[in-house]
Short mmCIF file of C-alpha atoms and ligand atoms in Angstrom, two decimals:
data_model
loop_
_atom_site.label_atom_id
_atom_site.label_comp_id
_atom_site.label_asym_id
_atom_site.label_seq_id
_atom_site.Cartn_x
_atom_site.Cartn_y
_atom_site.Cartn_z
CA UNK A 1 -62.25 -92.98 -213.18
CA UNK A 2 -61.34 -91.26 -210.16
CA UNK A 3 -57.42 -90.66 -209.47
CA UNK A 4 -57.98 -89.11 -206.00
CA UNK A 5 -60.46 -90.05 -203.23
CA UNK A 6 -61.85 -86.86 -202.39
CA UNK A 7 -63.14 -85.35 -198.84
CA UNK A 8 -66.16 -82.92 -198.77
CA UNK A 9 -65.13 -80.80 -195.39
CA UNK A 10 -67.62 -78.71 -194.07
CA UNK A 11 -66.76 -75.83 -191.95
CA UNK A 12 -68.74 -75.34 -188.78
CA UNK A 13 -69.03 -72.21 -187.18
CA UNK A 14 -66.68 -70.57 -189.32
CA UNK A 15 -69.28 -70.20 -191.89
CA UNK A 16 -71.51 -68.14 -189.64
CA UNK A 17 -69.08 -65.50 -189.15
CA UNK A 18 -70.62 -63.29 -192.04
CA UNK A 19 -67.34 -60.33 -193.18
CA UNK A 20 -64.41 -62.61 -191.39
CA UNK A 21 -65.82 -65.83 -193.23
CA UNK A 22 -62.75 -65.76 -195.54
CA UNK A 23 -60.62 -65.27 -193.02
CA UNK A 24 -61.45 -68.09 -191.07
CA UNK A 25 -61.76 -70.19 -193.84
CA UNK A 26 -58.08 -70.04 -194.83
CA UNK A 27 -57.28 -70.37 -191.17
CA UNK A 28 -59.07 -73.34 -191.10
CA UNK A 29 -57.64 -74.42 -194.48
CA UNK A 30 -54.14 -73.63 -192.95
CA UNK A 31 -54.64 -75.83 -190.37
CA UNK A 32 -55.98 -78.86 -192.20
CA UNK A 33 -53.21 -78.66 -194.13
CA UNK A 34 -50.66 -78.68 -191.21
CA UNK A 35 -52.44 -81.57 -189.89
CA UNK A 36 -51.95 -83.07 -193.39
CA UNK A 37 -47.95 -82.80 -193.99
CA UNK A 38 -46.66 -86.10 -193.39
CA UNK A 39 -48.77 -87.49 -196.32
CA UNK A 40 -47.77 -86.60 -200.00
CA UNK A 41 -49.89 -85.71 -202.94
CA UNK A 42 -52.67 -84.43 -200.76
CA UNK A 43 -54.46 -81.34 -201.81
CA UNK A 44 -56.58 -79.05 -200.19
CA UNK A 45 -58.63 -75.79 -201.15
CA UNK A 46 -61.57 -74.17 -200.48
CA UNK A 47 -64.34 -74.20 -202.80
CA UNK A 48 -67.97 -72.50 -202.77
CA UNK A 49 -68.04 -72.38 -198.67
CA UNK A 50 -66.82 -75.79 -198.36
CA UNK A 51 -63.02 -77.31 -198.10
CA UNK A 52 -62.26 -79.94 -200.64
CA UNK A 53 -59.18 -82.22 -199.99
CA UNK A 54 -57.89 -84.58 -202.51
CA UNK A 55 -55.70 -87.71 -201.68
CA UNK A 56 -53.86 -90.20 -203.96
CA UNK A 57 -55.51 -92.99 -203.95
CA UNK A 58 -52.63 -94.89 -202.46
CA UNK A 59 -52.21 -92.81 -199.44
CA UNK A 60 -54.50 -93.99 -196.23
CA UNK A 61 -57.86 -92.15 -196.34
CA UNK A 62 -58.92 -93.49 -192.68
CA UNK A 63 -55.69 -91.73 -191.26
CA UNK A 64 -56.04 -88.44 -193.27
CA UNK A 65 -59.58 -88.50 -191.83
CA UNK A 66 -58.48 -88.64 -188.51
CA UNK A 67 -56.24 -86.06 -188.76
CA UNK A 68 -58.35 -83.76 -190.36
CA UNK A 69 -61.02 -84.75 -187.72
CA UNK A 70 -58.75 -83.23 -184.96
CA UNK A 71 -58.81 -80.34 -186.29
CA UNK A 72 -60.80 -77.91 -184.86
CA UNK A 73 -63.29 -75.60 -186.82
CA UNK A 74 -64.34 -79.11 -189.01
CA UNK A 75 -68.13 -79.93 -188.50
CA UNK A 76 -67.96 -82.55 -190.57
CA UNK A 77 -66.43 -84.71 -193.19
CA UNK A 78 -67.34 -87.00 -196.23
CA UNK A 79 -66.25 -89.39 -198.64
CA UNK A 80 -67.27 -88.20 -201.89
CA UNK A 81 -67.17 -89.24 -205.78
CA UNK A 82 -67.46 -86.49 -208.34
CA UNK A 83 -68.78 -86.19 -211.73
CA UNK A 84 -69.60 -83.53 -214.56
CA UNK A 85 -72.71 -81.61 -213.56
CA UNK A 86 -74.74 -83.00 -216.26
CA UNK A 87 -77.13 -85.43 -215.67
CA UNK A 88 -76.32 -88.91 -217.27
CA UNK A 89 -72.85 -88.64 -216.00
CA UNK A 90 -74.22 -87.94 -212.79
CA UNK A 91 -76.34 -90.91 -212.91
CA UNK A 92 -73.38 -93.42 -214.28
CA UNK A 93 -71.44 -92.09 -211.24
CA UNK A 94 -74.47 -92.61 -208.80
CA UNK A 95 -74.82 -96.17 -209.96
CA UNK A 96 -71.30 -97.48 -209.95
CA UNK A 97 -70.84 -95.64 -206.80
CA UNK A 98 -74.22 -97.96 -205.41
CA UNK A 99 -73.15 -101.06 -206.91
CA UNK A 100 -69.80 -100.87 -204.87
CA UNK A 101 -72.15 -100.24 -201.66
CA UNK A 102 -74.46 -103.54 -202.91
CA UNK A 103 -70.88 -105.76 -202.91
CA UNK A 104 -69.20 -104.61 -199.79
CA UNK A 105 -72.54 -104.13 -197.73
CA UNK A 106 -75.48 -105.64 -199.75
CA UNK A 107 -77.81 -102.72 -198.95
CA UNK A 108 -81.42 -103.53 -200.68
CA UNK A 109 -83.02 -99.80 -199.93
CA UNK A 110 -81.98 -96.19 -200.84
CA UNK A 111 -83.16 -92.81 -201.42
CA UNK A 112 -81.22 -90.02 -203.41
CA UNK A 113 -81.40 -86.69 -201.47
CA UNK A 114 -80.60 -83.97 -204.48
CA UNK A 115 -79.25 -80.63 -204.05
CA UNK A 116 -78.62 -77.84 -206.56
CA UNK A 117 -75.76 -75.01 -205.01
CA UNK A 118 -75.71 -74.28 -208.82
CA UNK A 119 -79.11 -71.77 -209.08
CA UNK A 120 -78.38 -72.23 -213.00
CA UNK A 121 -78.00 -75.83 -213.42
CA UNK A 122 -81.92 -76.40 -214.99
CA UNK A 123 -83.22 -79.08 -213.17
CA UNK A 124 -84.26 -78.14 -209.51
CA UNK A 125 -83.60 -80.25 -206.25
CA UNK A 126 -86.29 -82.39 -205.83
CA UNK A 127 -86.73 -83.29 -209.49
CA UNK A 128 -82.66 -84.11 -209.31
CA UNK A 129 -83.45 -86.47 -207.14
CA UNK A 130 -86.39 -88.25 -209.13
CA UNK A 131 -83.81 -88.43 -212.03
CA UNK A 132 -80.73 -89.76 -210.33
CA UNK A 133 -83.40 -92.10 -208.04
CA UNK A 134 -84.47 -94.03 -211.34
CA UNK A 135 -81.52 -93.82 -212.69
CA UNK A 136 -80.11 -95.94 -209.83
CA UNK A 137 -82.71 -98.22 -209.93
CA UNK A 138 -82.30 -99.07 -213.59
CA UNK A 139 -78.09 -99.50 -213.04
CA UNK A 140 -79.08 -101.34 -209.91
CA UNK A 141 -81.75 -104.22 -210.30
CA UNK A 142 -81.77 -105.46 -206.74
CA UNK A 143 -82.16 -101.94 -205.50
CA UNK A 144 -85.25 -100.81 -203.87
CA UNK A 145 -86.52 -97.26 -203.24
CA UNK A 146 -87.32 -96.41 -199.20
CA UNK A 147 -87.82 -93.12 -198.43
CA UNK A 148 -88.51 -93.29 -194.79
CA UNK A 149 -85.79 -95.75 -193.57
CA UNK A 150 -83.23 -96.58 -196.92
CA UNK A 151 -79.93 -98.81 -196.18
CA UNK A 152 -78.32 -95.60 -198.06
CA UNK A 153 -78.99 -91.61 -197.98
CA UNK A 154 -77.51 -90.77 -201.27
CA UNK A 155 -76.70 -86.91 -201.27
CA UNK A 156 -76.68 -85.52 -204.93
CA UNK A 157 -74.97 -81.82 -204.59
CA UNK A 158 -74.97 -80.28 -208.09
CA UNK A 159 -72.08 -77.06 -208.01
CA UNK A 160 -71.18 -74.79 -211.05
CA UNK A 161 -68.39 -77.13 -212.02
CA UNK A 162 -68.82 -80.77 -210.59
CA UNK A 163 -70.83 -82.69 -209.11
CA UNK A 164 -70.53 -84.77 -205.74
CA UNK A 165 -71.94 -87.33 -204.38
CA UNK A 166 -71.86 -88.67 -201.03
CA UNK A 167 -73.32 -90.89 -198.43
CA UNK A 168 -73.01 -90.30 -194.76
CA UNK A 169 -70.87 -87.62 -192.68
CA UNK A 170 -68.29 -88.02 -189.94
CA UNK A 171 -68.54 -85.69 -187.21
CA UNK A 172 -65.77 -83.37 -186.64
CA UNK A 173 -65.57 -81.29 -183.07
CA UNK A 174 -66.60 -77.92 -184.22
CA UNK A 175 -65.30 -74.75 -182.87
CA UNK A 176 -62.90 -72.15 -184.25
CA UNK A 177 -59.76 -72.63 -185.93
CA UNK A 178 -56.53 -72.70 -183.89
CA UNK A 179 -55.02 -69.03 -183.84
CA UNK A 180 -58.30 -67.08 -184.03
CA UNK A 181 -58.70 -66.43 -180.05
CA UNK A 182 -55.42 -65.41 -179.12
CA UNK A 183 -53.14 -67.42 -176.62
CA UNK A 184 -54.20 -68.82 -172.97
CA UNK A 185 -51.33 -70.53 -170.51
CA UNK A 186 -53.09 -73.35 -168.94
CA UNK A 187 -51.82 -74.76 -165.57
CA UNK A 188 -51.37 -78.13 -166.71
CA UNK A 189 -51.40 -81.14 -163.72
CA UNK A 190 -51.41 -85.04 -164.28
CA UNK A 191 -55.13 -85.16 -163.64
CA UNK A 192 -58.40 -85.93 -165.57
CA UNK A 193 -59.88 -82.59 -166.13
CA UNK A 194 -56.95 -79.91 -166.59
CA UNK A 195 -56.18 -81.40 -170.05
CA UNK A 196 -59.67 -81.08 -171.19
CA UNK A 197 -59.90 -77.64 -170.00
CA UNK A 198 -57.52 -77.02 -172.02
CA UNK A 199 -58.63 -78.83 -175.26
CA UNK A 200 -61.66 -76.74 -174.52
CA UNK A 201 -60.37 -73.39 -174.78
CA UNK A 202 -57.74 -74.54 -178.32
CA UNK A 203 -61.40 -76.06 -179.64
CA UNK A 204 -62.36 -72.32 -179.72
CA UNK A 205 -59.80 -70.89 -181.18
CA UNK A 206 -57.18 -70.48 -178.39
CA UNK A 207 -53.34 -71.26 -178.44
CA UNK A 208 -52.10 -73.13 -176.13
CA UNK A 209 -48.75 -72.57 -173.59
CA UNK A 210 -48.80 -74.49 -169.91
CA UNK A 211 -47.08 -74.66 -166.79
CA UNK A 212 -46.62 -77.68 -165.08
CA UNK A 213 -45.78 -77.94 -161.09
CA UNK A 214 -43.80 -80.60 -159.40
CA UNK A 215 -42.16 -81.07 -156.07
CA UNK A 216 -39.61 -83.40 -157.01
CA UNK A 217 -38.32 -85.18 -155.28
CA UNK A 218 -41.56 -85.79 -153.55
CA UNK A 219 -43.11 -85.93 -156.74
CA UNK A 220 -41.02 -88.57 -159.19
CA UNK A 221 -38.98 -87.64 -162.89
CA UNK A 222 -42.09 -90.35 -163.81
CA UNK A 223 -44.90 -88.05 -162.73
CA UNK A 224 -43.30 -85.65 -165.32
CA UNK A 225 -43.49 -87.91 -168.08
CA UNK A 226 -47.19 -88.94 -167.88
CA UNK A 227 -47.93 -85.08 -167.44
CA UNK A 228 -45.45 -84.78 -170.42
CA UNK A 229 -47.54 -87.94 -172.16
CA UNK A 230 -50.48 -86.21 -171.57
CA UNK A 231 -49.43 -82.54 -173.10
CA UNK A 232 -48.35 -84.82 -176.11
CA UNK A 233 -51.83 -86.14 -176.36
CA UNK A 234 -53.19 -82.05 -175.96
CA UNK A 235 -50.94 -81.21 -178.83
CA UNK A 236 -52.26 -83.71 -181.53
CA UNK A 237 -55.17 -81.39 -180.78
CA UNK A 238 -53.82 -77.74 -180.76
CA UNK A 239 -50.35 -78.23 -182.39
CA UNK A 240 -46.66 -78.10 -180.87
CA UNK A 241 -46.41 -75.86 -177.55
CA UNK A 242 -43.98 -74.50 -174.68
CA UNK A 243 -44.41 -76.20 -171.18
CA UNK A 244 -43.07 -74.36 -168.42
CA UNK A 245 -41.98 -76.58 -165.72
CA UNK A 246 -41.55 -75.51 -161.86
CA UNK A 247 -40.30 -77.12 -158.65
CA UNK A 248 -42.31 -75.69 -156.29
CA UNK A 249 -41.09 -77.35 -153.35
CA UNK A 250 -39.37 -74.70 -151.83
CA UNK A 251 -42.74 -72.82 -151.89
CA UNK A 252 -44.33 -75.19 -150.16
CA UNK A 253 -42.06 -75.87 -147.89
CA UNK A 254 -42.16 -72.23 -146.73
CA UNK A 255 -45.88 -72.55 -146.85
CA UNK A 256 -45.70 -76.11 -144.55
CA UNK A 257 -43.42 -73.97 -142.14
CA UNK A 258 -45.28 -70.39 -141.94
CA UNK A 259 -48.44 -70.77 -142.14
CA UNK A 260 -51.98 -72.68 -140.96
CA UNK A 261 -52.15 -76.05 -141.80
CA UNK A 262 -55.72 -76.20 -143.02
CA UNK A 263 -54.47 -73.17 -145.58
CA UNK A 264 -51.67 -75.32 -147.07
CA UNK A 265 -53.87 -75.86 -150.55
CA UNK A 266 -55.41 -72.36 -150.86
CA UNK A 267 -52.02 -70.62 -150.17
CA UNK A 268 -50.37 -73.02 -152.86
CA UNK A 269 -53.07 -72.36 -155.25
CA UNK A 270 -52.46 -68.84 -155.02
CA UNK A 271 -48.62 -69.12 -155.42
CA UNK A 272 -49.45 -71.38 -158.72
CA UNK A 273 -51.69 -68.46 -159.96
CA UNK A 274 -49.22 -65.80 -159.26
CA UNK A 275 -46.29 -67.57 -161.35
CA UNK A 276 -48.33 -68.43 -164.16
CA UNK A 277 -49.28 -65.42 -164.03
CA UNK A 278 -45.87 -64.26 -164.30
CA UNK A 279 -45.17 -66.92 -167.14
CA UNK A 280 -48.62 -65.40 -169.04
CA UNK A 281 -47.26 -61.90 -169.04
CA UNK A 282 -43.69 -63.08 -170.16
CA UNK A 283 -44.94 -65.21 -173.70
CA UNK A 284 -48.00 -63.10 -174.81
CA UNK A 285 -50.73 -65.08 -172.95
CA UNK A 286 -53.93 -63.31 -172.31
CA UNK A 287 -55.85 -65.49 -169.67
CA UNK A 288 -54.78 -68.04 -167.90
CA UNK A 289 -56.78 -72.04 -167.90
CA UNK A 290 -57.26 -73.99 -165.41
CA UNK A 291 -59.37 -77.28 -164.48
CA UNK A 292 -61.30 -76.29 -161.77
CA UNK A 293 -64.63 -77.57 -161.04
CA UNK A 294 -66.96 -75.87 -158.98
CA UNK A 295 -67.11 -77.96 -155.51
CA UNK A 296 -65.24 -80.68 -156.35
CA UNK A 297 -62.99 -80.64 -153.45
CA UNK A 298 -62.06 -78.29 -150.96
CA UNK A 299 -60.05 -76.09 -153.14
CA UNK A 300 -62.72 -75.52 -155.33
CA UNK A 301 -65.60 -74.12 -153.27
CA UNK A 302 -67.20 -70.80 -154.61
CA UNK A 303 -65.49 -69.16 -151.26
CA UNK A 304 -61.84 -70.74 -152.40
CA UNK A 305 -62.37 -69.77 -155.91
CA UNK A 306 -62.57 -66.44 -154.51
CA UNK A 307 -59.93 -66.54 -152.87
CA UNK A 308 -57.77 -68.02 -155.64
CA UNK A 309 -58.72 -65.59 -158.22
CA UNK A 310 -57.70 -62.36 -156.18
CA UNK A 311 -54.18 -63.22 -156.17
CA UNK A 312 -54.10 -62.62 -160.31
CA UNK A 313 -55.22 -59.79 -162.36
CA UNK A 314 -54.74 -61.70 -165.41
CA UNK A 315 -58.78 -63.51 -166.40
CA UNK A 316 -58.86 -67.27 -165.46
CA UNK A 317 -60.80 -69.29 -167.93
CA UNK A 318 -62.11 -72.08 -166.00
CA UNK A 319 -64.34 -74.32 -169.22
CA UNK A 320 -65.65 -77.27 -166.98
CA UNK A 321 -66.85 -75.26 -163.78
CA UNK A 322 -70.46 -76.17 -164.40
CA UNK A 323 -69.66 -79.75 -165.55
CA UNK A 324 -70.65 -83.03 -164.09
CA UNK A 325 -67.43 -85.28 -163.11
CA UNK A 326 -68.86 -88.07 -165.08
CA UNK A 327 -69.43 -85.65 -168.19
CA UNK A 328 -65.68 -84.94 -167.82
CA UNK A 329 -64.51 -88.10 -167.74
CA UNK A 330 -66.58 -89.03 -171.17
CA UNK A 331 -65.00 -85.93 -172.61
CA UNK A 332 -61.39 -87.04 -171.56
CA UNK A 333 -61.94 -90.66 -172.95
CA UNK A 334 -63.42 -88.89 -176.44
CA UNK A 335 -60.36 -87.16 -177.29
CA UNK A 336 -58.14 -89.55 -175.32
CA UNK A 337 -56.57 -88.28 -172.02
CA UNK A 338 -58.14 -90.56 -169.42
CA UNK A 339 -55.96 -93.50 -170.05
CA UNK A 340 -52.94 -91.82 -169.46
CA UNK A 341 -54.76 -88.79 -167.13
CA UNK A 342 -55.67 -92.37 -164.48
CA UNK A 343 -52.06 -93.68 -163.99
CA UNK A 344 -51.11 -93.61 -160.77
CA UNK A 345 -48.63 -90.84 -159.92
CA UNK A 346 -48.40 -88.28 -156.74
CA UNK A 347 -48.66 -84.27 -157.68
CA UNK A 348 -47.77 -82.04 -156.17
CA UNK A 349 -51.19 -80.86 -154.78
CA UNK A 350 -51.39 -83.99 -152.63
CA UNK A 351 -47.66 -83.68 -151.50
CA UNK A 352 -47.99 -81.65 -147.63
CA UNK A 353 -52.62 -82.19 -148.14
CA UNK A 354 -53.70 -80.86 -144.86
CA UNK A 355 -55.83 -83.27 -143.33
CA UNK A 356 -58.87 -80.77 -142.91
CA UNK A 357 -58.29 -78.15 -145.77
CA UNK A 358 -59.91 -74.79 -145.16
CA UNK A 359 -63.69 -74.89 -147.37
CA UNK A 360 -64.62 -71.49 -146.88
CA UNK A 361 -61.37 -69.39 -147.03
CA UNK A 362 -61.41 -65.88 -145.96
CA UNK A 363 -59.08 -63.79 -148.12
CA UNK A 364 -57.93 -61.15 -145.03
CA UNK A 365 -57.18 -64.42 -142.96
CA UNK A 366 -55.11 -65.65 -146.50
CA UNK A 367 -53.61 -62.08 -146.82
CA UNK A 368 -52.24 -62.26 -143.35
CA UNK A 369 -51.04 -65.60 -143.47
CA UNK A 370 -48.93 -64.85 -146.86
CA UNK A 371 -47.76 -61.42 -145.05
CA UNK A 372 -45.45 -64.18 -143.00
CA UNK A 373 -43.88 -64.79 -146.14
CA UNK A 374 -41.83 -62.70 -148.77
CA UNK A 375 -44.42 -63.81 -151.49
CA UNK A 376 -42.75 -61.83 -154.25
CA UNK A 377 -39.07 -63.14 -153.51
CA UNK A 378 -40.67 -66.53 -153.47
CA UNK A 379 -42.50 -65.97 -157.37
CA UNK A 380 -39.41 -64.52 -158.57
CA UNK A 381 -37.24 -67.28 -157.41
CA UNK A 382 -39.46 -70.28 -159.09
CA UNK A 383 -40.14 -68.53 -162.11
CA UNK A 384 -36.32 -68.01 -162.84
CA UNK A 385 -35.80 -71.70 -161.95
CA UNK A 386 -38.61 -72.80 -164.63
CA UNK A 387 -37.45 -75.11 -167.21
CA UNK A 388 -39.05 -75.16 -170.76
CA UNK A 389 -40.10 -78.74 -172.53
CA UNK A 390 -40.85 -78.27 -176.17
CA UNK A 391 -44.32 -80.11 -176.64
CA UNK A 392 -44.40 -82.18 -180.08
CA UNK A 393 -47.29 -84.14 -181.24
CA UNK A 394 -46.41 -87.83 -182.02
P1 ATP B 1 -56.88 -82.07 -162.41
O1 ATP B 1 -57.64 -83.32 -162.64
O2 ATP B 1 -56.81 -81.22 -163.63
O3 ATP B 1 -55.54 -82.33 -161.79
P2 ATP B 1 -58.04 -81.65 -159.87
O4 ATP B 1 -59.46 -81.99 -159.80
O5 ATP B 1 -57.06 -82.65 -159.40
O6 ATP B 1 -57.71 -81.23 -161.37
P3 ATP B 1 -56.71 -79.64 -158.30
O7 ATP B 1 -55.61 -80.58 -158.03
O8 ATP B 1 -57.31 -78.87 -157.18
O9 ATP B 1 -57.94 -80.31 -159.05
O10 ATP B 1 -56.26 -78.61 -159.37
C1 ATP B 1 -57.13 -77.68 -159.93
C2 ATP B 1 -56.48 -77.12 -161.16
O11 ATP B 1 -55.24 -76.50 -160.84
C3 ATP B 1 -56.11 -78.18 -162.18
O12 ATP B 1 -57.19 -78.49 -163.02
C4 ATP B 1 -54.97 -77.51 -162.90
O13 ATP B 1 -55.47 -76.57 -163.85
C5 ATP B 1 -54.27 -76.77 -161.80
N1 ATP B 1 -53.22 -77.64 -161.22
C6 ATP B 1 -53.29 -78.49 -160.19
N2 ATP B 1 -52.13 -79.13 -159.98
C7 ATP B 1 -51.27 -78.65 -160.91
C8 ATP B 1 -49.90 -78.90 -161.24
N3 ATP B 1 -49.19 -79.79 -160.58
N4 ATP B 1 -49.37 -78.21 -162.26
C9 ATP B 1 -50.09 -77.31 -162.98
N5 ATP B 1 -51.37 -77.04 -162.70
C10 ATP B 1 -51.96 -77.69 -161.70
MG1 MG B 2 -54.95 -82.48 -159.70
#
């Protein structure tokens, strides 16, 4: 009898990365376990190139799944049942494990898929699976063999010690574990695509740190909370994180006053880059994220991208510049922004929109425009007014 329900975890790309395999292993294994505190009597260790966790059998698989489905470096994950390595108790397990399939799903077809990790274990793969096939089909009368379409793939994977056997995987995201790609500071908005920038850079490994603009009291203490909402969301993801929050009214207000109209967005994207900037520098950040799309709107025009990017030194990592808006929008339903990303608030990009933006920016017109202003004063001043909001995963 099996205590535990056990979880066959396979590591994606971590197990391509020949001399730091181990290390990202127990990275990974690190993180599943974080993901993994709030349940008791869960154990997890890594085994042959593959993570095994063990739950109670009381605790509630479907949740620990989830959780350990967020995490990012997981290809993919399966319910197993284990046995000795020796063939008849490999069989017994095979068939009781098919007879609970025939109650809860009354599958007629199936076709054992046998693998032997174990180079010593005598019998080879294919012949494993002849054995455990007529096995099953003796334990299981109303079983049929079907070896092009069966109700049930049953994977046979013989190891040095047990045995497992499994039907079926669910998909985890891939990537890298968390903490294996340094830290990024994303610049964090209420929209649909800056979150998954940023779930796209932690899926490869990156920590996570953000700065959020407002222009309260143009912008509402609401429009904070579903940006807040929506950081909480990021963080089930990439764990617990620092938002930097900014009133960047008086910015634009000087901006509004000074300067061209139609260079109202460009000049305010270049402020934002400079403080995060600032902000990166200050809490170890190496590159800043942002959710720019090339030629979405006017702000985002190879020419204005330019433009935006020579007012930082820092690199800015921008994941969904090649994407289609509809490709984003899938992505943000799959790990669950768009919901909460589509609630109607004001931000503070779309407080003082000129009503023909600049599309093709030229950076000496920019320079001279921002020479009316004392641009450094104006950086200084916002990032000493920042406030910080702890992050924390429901
Ligand atoms: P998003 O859907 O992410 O808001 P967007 O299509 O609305 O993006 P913009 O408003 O031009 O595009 O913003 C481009 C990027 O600049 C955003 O993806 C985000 O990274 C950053 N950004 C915009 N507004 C803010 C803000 N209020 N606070 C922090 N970052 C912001
Ligand atoms: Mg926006």
């Amino acid at each position: 009898m099996n205590e535990q329900n056990i979880l066959i975890v396979r590591c994606g790309e971590v197990a391509l990365k020949g001399m730091n395999k181990p290390y990202f292993e127990r990275m990974l294994v690190d993180r599943i376990k974080k993901n993994l505190k709030a349940f008791e009597g869960v154990d997890v260790r890594r085994h042959e190139g593959l993570i095994f966790v063990r739950a109670e059998k009381d605790l509630d698989l479907d949740a620990i799944i989830k959780e350990i489905s967020k995490v990012f470096g997981v290809a993919s994950i399966s319910k197993a049942v284990e046995a000795p390595s020796e063939l008849n108790a490999i069989g017994d397990e095979a068939v009781k494990y098919m007879m609970k399939l025939i109650d809860e799903r009354g599958i007629k077809t199936f076709k054992v898929e046998g693998k032997r990790a174990d180079k010593t274990f005598p019998v080879k793969s294919p012949e494993i699976g002849r054995i455990i096939g007529a096995k099953v089909l003796v334990g299981c009368k109303v079983l049929k063999v079907d070896v092009h379409n069966p109700d049930v793939l049953l994977h046979v994977d013989v190891r040095s010690d047990r045995t497992y056997i499994y039907e079926g995987k669910i998909a985890g995201f891939g990537g890298l574990p968390l903490g294996t790609n340094g830290k990024g500071l994303t610049l964090l908005s209420g929209g649909i695509d800056s979150p998954v920038a940023t779930w796209m850079m932690a899926k490869r490994g990156m920590l996570i740190e953000a700065v959020h603009f407002h222009s309260y009291p143009y912008t509402s203490q609401r429009a904070q909370e579903k940006v807040e909402d929506l950081a909480r969301i990021v963080a089930s993801y990439c764990g617990r994180f620092k938002m930097h929050v900014i009133n960047l009214l008086p910015i634009q207000e000087q901006i509004v006053t000074n300067c061209p109209e139609e260079e109202t967005t460009i000049l305010v994207r270049r402020f934002m880059m400079r403080i995060a900037e600032r902000i990166a520098k200050d809490t170890g950040c190496m590159m800043l994220i942002t959710g720019e799309n090339l030629g979405q709107v006017a702000s985002q025009t190879a020419e204005a991208l330019v433009v935006t990017d020579a007012s930082v030194s820092l690199p800015v990592m921008r994941p969904l510049i090649a994407m289609d808006k509809v490709d984003i929008m899938d992505k943000a339903q799959e790990i669950g922004t768009f919901e909460t990303s589509i609630q109607p608030y004001e931000d503070c990009c779309t407080v003082f929109l000129p009503k023909h933006p600049t599309t093709k920016p030229k950076l000496e017109r920019i320079l001279e425009s921002e020479s009316r202003l004392d641009v450094e004063a104006l950086v200084e001043a916002a990032v000493k007014s920042q406030e910080i909001v702890n992050i924390i995963p429901e």
